[in-house]
PDB file of C-alpha atoms and ligand atoms in Angstrom:
ATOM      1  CA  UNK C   1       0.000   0.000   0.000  1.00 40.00           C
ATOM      2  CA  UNK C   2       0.923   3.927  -0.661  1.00 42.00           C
ATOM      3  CA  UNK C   3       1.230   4.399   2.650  1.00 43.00           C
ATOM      4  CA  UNK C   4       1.932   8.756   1.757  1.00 46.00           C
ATOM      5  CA  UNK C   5      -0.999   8.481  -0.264  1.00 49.00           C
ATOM      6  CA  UNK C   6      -3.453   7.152   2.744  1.00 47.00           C
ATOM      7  CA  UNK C   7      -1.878   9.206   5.141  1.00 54.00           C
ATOM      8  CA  UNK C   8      -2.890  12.574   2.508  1.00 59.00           C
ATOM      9  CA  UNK C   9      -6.266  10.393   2.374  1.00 61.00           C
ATOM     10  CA  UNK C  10      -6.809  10.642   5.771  1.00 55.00           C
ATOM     11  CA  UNK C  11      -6.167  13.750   7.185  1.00 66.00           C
ATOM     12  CA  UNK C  12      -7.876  15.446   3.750  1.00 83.00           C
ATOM     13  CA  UNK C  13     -11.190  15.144   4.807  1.00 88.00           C
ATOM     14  CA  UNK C  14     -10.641  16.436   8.111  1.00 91.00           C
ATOM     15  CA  UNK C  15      -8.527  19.330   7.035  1.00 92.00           C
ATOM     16  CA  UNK C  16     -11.265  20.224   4.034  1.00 95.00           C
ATOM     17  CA  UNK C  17     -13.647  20.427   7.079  1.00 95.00           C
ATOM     18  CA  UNK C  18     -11.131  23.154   8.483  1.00 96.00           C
ATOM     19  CA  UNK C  19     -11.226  24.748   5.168  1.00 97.00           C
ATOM     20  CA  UNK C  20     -14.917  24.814   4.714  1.00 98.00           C
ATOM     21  CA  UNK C  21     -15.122  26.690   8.256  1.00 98.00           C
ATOM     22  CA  UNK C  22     -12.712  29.086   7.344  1.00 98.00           C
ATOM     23  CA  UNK C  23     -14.628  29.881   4.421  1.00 98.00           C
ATOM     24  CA  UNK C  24     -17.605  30.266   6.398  1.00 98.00           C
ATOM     25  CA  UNK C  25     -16.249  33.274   8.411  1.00 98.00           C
ATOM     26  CA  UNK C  26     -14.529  34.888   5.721  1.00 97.00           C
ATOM     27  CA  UNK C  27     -18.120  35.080   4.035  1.00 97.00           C
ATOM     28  CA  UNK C  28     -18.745  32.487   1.742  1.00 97.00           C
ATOM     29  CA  UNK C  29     -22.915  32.105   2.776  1.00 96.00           C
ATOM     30  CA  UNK C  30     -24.024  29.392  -0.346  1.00 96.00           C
ATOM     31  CA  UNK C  31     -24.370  25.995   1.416  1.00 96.00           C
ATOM     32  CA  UNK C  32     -23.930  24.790  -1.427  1.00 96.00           C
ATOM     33  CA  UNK C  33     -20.877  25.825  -2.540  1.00 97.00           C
ATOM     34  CA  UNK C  34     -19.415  25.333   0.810  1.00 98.00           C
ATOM     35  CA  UNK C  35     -20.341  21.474   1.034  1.00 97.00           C
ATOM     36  CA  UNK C  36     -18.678  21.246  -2.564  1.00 98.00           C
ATOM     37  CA  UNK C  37     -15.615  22.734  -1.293  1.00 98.00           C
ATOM     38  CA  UNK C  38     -15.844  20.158   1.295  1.00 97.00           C
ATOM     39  CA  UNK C  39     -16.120  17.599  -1.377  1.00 96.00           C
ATOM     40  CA  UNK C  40     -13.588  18.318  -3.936  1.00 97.00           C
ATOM     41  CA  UNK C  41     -10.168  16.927  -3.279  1.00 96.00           C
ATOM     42  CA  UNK C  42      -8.132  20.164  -3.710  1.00 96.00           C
ATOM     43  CA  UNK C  43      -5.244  18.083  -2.936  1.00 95.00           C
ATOM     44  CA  UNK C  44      -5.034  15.966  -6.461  1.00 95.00           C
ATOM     45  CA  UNK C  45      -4.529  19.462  -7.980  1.00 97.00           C
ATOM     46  CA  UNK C  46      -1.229  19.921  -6.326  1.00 96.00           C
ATOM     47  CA  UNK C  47       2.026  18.460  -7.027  1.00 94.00           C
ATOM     48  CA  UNK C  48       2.532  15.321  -4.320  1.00 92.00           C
ATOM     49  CA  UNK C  49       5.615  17.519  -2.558  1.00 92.00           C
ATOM     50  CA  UNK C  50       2.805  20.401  -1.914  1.00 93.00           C
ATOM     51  CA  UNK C  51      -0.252  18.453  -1.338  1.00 90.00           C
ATOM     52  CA  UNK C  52       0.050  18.539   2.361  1.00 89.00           C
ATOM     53  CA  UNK C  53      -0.488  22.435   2.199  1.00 93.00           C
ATOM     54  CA  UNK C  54      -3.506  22.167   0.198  1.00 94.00           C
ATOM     55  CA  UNK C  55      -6.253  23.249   2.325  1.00 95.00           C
ATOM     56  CA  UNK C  56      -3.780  25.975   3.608  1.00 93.00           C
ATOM     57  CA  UNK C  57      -5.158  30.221   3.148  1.00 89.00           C
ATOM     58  CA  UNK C  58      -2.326  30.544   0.277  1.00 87.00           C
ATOM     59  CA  UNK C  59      -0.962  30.895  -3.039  1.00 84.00           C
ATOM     60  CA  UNK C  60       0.140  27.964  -3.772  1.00 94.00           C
ATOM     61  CA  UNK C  61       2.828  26.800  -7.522  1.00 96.00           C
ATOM     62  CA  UNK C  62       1.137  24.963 -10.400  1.00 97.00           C
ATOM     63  CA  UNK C  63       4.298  25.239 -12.640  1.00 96.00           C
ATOM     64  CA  UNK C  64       4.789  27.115 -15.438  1.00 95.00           C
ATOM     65  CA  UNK C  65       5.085  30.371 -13.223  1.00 94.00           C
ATOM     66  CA  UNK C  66       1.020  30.041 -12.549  1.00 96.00           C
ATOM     67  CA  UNK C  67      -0.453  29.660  -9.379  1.00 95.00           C
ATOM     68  CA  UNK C  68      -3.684  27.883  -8.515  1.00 96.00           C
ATOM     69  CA  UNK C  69      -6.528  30.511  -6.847  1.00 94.00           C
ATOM     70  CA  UNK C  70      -6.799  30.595  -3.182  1.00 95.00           C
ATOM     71  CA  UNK C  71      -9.551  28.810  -1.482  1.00 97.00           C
ATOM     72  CA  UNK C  72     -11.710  31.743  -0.703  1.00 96.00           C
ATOM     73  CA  UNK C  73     -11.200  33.100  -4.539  1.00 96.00           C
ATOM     74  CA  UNK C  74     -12.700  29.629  -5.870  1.00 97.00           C
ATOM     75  CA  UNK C  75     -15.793  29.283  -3.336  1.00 97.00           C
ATOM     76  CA  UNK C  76     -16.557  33.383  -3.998  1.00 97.00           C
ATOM     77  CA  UNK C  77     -16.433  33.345  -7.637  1.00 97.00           C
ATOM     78  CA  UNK C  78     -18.095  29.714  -7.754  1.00 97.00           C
ATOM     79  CA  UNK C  79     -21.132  31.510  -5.044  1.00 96.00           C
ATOM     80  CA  UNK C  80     -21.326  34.191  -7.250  1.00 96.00           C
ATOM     81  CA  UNK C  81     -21.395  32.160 -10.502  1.00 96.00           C
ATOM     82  CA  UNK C  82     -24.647  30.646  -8.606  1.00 95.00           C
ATOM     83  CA  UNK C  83     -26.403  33.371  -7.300  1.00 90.00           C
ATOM     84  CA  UNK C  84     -28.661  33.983 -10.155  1.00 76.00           C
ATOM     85  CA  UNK C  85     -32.031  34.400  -8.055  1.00 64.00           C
ATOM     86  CA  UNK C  86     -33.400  30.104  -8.513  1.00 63.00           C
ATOM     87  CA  UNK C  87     -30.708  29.090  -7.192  1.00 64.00           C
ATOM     88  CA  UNK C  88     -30.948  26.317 -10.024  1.00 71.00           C
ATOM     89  CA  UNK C  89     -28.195  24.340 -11.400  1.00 78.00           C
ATOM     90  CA  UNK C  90     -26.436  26.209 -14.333  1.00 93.00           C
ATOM     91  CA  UNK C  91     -26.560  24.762 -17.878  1.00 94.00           C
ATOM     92  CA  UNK C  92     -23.257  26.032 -19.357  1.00 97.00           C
ATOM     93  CA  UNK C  93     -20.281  27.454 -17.889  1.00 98.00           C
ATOM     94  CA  UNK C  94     -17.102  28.683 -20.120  1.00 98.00           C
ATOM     95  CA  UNK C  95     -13.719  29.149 -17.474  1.00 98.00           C
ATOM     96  CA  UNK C  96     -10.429  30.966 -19.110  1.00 98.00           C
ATOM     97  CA  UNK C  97      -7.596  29.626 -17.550  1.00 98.00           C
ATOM     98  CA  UNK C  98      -7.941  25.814 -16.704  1.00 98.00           C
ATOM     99  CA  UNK C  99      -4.526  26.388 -14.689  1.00 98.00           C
ATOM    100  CA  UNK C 100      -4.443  22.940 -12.646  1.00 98.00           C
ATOM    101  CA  UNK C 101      -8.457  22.248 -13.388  1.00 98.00           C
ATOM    102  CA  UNK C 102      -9.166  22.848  -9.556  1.00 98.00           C
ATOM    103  CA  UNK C 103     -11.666  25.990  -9.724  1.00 98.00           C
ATOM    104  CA  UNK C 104     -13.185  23.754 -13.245  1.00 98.00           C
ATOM    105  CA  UNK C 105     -13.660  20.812 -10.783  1.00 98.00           C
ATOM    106  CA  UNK C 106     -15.453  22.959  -7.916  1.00 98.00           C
ATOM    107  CA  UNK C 107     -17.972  25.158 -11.300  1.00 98.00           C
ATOM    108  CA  UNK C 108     -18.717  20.897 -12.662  1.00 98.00           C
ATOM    109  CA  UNK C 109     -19.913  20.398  -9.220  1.00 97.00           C
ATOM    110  CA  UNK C 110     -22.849  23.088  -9.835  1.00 96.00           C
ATOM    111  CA  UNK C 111     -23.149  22.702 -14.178  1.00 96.00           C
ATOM    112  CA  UNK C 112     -23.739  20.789 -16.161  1.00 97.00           C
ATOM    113  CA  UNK C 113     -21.191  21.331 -18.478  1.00 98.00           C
ATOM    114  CA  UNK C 114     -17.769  23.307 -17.633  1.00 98.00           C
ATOM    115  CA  UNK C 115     -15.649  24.111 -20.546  1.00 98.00           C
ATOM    116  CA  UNK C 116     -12.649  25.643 -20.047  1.00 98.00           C
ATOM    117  CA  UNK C 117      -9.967  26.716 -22.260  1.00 98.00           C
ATOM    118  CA  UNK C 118      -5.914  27.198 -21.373  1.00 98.00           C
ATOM    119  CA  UNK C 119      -3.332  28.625 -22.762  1.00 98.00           C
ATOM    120  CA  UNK C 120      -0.631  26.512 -21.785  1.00 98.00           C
ATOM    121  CA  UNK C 121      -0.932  22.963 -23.486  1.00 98.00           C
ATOM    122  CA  UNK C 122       1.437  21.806 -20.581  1.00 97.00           C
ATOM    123  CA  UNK C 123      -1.465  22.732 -18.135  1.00 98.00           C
ATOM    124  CA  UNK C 124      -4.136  21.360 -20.063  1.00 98.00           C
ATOM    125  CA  UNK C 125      -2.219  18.418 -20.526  1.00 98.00           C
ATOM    126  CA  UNK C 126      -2.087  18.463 -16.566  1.00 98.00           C
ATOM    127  CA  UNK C 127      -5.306  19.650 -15.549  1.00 98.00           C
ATOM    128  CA  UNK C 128      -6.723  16.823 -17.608  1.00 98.00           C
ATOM    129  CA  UNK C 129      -5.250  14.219 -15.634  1.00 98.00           C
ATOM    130  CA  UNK C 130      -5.779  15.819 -12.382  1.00 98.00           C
ATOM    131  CA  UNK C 131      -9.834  15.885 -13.461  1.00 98.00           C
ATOM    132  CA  UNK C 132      -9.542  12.431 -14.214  1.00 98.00           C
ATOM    133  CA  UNK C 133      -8.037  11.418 -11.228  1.00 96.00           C
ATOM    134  CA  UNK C 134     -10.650  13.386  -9.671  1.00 97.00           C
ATOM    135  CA  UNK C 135     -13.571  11.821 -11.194  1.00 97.00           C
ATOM    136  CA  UNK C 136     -14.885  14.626 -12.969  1.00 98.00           C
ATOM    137  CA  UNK C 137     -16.666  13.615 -16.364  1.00 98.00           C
ATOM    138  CA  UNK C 138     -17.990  17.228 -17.452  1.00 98.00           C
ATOM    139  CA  UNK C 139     -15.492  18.961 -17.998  1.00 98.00           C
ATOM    140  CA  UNK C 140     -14.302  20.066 -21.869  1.00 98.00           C
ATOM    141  CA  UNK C 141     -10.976  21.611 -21.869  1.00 98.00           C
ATOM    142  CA  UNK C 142      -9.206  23.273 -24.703  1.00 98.00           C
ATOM    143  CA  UNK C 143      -5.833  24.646 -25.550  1.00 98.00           C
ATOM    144  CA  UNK C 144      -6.152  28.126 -26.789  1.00 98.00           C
ATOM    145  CA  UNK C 145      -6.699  31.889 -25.909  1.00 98.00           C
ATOM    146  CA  UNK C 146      -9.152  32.401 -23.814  1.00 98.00           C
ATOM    147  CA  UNK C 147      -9.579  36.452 -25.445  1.00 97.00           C
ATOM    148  CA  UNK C 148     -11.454  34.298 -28.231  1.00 96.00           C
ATOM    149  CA  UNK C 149     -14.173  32.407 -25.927  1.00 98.00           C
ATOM    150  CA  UNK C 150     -15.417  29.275 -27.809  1.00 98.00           C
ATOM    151  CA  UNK C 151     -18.147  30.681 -30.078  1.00 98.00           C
ATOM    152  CA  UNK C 152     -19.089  26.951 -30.881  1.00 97.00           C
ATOM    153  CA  UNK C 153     -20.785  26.462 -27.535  1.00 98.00           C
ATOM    154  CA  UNK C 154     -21.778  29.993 -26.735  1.00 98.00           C
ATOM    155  CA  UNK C 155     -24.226  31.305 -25.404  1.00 97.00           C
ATOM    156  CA  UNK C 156     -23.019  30.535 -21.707  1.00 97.00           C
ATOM    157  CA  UNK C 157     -25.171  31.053 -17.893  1.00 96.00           C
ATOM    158  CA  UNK C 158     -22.035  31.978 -16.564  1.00 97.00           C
ATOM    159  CA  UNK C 159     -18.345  32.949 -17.649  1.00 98.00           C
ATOM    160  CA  UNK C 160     -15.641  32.846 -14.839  1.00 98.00           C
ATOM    161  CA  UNK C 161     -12.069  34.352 -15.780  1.00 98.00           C
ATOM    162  CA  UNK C 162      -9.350  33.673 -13.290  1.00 97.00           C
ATOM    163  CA  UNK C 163      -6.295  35.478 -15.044  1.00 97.00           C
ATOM    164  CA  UNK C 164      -6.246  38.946 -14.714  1.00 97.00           C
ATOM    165  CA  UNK C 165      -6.997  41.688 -17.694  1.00 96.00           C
ATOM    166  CA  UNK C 166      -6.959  44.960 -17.910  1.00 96.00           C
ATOM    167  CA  UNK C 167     -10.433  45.479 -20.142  1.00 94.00           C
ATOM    168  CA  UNK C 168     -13.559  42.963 -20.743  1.00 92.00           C
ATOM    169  CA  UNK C 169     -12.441  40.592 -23.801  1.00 92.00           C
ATOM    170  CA  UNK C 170     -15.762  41.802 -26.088  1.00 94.00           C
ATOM    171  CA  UNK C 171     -15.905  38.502 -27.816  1.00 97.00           C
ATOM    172  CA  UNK C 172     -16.761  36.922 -24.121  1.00 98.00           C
ATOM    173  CA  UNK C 173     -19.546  39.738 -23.682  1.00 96.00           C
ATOM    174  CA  UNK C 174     -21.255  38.179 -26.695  1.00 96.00           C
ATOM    175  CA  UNK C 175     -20.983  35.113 -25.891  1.00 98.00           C
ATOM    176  CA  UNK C 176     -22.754  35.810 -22.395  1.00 96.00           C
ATOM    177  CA  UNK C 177     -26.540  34.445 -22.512  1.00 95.00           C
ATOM    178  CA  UNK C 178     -29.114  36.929 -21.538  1.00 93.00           C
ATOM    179  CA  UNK C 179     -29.287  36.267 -17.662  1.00 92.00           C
ATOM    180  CA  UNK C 180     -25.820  35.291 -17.769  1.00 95.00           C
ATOM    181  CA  UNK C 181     -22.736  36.563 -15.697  1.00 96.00           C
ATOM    182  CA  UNK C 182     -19.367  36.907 -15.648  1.00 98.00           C
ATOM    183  CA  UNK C 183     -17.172  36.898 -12.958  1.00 98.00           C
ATOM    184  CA  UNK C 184     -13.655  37.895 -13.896  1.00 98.00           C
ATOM    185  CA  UNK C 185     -10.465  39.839 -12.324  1.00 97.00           C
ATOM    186  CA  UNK C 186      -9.450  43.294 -13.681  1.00 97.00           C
ATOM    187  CA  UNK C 187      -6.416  45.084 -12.956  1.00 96.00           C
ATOM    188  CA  UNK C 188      -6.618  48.994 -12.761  1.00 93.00           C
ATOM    189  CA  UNK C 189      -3.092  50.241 -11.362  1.00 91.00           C
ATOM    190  CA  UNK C 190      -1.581  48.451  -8.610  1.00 89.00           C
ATOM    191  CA  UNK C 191      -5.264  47.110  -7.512  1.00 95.00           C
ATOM    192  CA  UNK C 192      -7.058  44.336  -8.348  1.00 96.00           C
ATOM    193  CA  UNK C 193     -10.783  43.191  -8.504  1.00 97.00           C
ATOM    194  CA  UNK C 194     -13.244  40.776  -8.600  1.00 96.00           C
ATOM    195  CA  UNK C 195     -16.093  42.480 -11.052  1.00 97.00           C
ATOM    196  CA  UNK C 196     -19.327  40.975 -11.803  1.00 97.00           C
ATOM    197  CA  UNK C 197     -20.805  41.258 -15.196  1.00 97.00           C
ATOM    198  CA  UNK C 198     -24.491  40.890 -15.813  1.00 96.00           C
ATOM    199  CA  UNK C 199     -26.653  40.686 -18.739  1.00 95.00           C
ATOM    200  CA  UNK C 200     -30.201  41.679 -18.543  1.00 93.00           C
ATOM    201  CA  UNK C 201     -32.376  42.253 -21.482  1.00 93.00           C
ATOM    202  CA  UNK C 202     -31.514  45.870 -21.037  1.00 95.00           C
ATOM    203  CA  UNK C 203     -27.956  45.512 -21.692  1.00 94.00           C
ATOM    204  CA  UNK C 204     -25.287  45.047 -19.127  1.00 95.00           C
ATOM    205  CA  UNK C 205     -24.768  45.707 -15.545  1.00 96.00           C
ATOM    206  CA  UNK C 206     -21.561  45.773 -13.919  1.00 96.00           C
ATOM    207  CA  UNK C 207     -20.350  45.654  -9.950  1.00 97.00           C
ATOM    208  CA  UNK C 208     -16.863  46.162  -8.701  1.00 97.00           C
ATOM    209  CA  UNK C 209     -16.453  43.392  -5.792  1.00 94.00           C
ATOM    210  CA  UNK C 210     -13.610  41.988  -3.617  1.00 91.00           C
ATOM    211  CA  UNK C 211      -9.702  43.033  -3.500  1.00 94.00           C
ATOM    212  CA  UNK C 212      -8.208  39.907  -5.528  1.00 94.00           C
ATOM    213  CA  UNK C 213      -4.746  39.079  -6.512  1.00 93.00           C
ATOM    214  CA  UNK C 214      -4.345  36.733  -9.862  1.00 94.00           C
ATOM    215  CA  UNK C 215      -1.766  36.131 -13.212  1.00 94.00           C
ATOM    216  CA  UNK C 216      -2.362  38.393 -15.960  1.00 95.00           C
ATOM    217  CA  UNK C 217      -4.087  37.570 -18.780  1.00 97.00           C
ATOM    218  CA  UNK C 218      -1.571  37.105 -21.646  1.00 96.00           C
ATOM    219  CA  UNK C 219      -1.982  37.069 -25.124  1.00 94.00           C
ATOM    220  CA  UNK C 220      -2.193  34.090 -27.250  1.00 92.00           C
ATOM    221  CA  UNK C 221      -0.652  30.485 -26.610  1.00 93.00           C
ATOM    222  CA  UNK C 222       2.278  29.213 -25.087  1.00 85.00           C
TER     223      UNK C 222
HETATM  224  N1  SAH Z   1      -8.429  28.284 -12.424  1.00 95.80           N
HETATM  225  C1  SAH Z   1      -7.050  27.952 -12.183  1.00 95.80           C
HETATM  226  C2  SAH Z   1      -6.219  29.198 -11.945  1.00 95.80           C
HETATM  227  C3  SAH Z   1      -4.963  29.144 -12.731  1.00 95.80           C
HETATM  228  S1  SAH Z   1      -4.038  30.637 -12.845  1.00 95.80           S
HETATM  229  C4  SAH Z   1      -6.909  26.934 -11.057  1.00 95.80           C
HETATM  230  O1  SAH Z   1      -7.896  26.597 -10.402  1.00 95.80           O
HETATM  231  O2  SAH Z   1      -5.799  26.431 -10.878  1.00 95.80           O
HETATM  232  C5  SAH Z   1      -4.596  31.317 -14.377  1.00 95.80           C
HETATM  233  C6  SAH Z   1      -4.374  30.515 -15.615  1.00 95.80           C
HETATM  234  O3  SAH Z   1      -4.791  31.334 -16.725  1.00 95.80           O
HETATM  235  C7  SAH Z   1      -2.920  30.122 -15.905  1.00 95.80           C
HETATM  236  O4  SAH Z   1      -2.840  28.737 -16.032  1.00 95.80           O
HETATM  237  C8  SAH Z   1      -2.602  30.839 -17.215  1.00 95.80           C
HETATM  238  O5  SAH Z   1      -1.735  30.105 -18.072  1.00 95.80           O
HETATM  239  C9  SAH Z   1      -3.982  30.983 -17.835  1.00 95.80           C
HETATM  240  N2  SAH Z   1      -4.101  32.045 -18.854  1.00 95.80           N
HETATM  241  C10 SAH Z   1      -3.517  33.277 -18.885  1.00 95.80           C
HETATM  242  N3  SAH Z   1      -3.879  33.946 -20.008  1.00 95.80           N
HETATM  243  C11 SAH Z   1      -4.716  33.131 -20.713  1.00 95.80           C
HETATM  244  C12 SAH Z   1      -5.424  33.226 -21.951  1.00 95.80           C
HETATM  245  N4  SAH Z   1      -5.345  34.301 -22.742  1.00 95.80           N
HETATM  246  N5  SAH Z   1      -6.191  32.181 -22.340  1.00 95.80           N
HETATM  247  C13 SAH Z   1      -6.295  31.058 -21.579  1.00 95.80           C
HETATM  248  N6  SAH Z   1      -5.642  30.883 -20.420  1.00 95.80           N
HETATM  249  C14 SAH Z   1      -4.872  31.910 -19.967  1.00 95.80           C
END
């Protein structure tokens, strides 16, 4: 037996629980998306020599110079991804930057569908094994820049971004359904934000939310 793999195994749960608490006072308030971050096993996402610090408040290497969100970033984005008014399940969810696949294994949990797209076909290469080993069966990843969307499947509920840009990528705007959101970082100066994108029949609706800290977006593929 793997004995460092069943020790991970058992302490996870317990130290997911500690995570899920922790995101419970820092203001995550969807039950929902705090039993899935209770659920997913953050830990496959990380490189064996880091999964032990996992569940940890920080900003943790994915390779390739990226880092994989913080705990609190995931369960706020994924809560705010949800809070549509029904409270339903979402249909179709795009995600630019796959990174490691963790924050596209936490939106599966709540859509049907996840696509995401990456611009690093090292990362996709990873994040596709790490979604495996997982268990996660809808997910649809692609290698490619995320500036584009994937007009194909458009349009989307909900678009999540988690590299930050400096201005809205217009092709994602159009690909947003009507009742759709996205959720995406934007970097003005040294500050960063979460914003929230709405569109209503009217047109769109924007909201500047929480003080963030992500990659930039960068052009193209690598
Ligand atoms: N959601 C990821 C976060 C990864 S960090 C996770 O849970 O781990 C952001 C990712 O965005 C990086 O992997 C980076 O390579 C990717 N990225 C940056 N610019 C991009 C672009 N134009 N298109 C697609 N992916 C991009």
């Amino acid at each position: 037996m793997n004995t460092s793999y069943s020790g991970i195994g058992m302490t996870s749960q317990r130290t997911r629980m500690r995570m899920v608490e922790r995101l419970r006072q820092q203001g995550i308030r969807d039950e929902i998306v705090l039993s899935v971050m209770g659920e997913v096993p953050r830990h496959l996402f990380l490189d064996e020599a880091l999964a032990d610090r996992a569940y940890d408040d920080k900003s943790l290497p994915i390779g390739f110079g990226q880092t994989i969100s913080l705990p609190f970033t995931v369960a706020r984005m994924t809560e705010l991804a949800r809070a549509r008014g029904d409270q339903s399940d979402l249909n179709k969810v795009l995600e630019i930057g796959t990174g490691c696949g963790y924050q596209c294994a936490v939106l599966a949990r709540v859509a049907k569908v996840v696509h995401s797209i990456e611009r690093l076909v090292q990362l996709t290469a990873r994040a596709r094994k790490n979604l495996l080993n997982a268990r996660v069966t809808n997910a649809r990843l692609r290698h490619g820049d995320g500036h584009k969307g994937m007009p194909t499947e458009a349009p989307f509920d909900v678009i999540v971004m988690t590299a930050a840009a400096t201005h809205v990528p217009k092709a994602l705007l159009e690909q947003l359904a009507v009742g759709g959101r996205m959720i995406f970082p934007m970097v003005k100066g040294e500050e960063q934000h979460l914003w929230l994108i709405e569109r209503t029949a009217q047109g769109l609706r924007e909201k500047r939310m929480d003080a963030v800290k992500f990659v930039p977006l960068l052009p193209g593929t690598g």
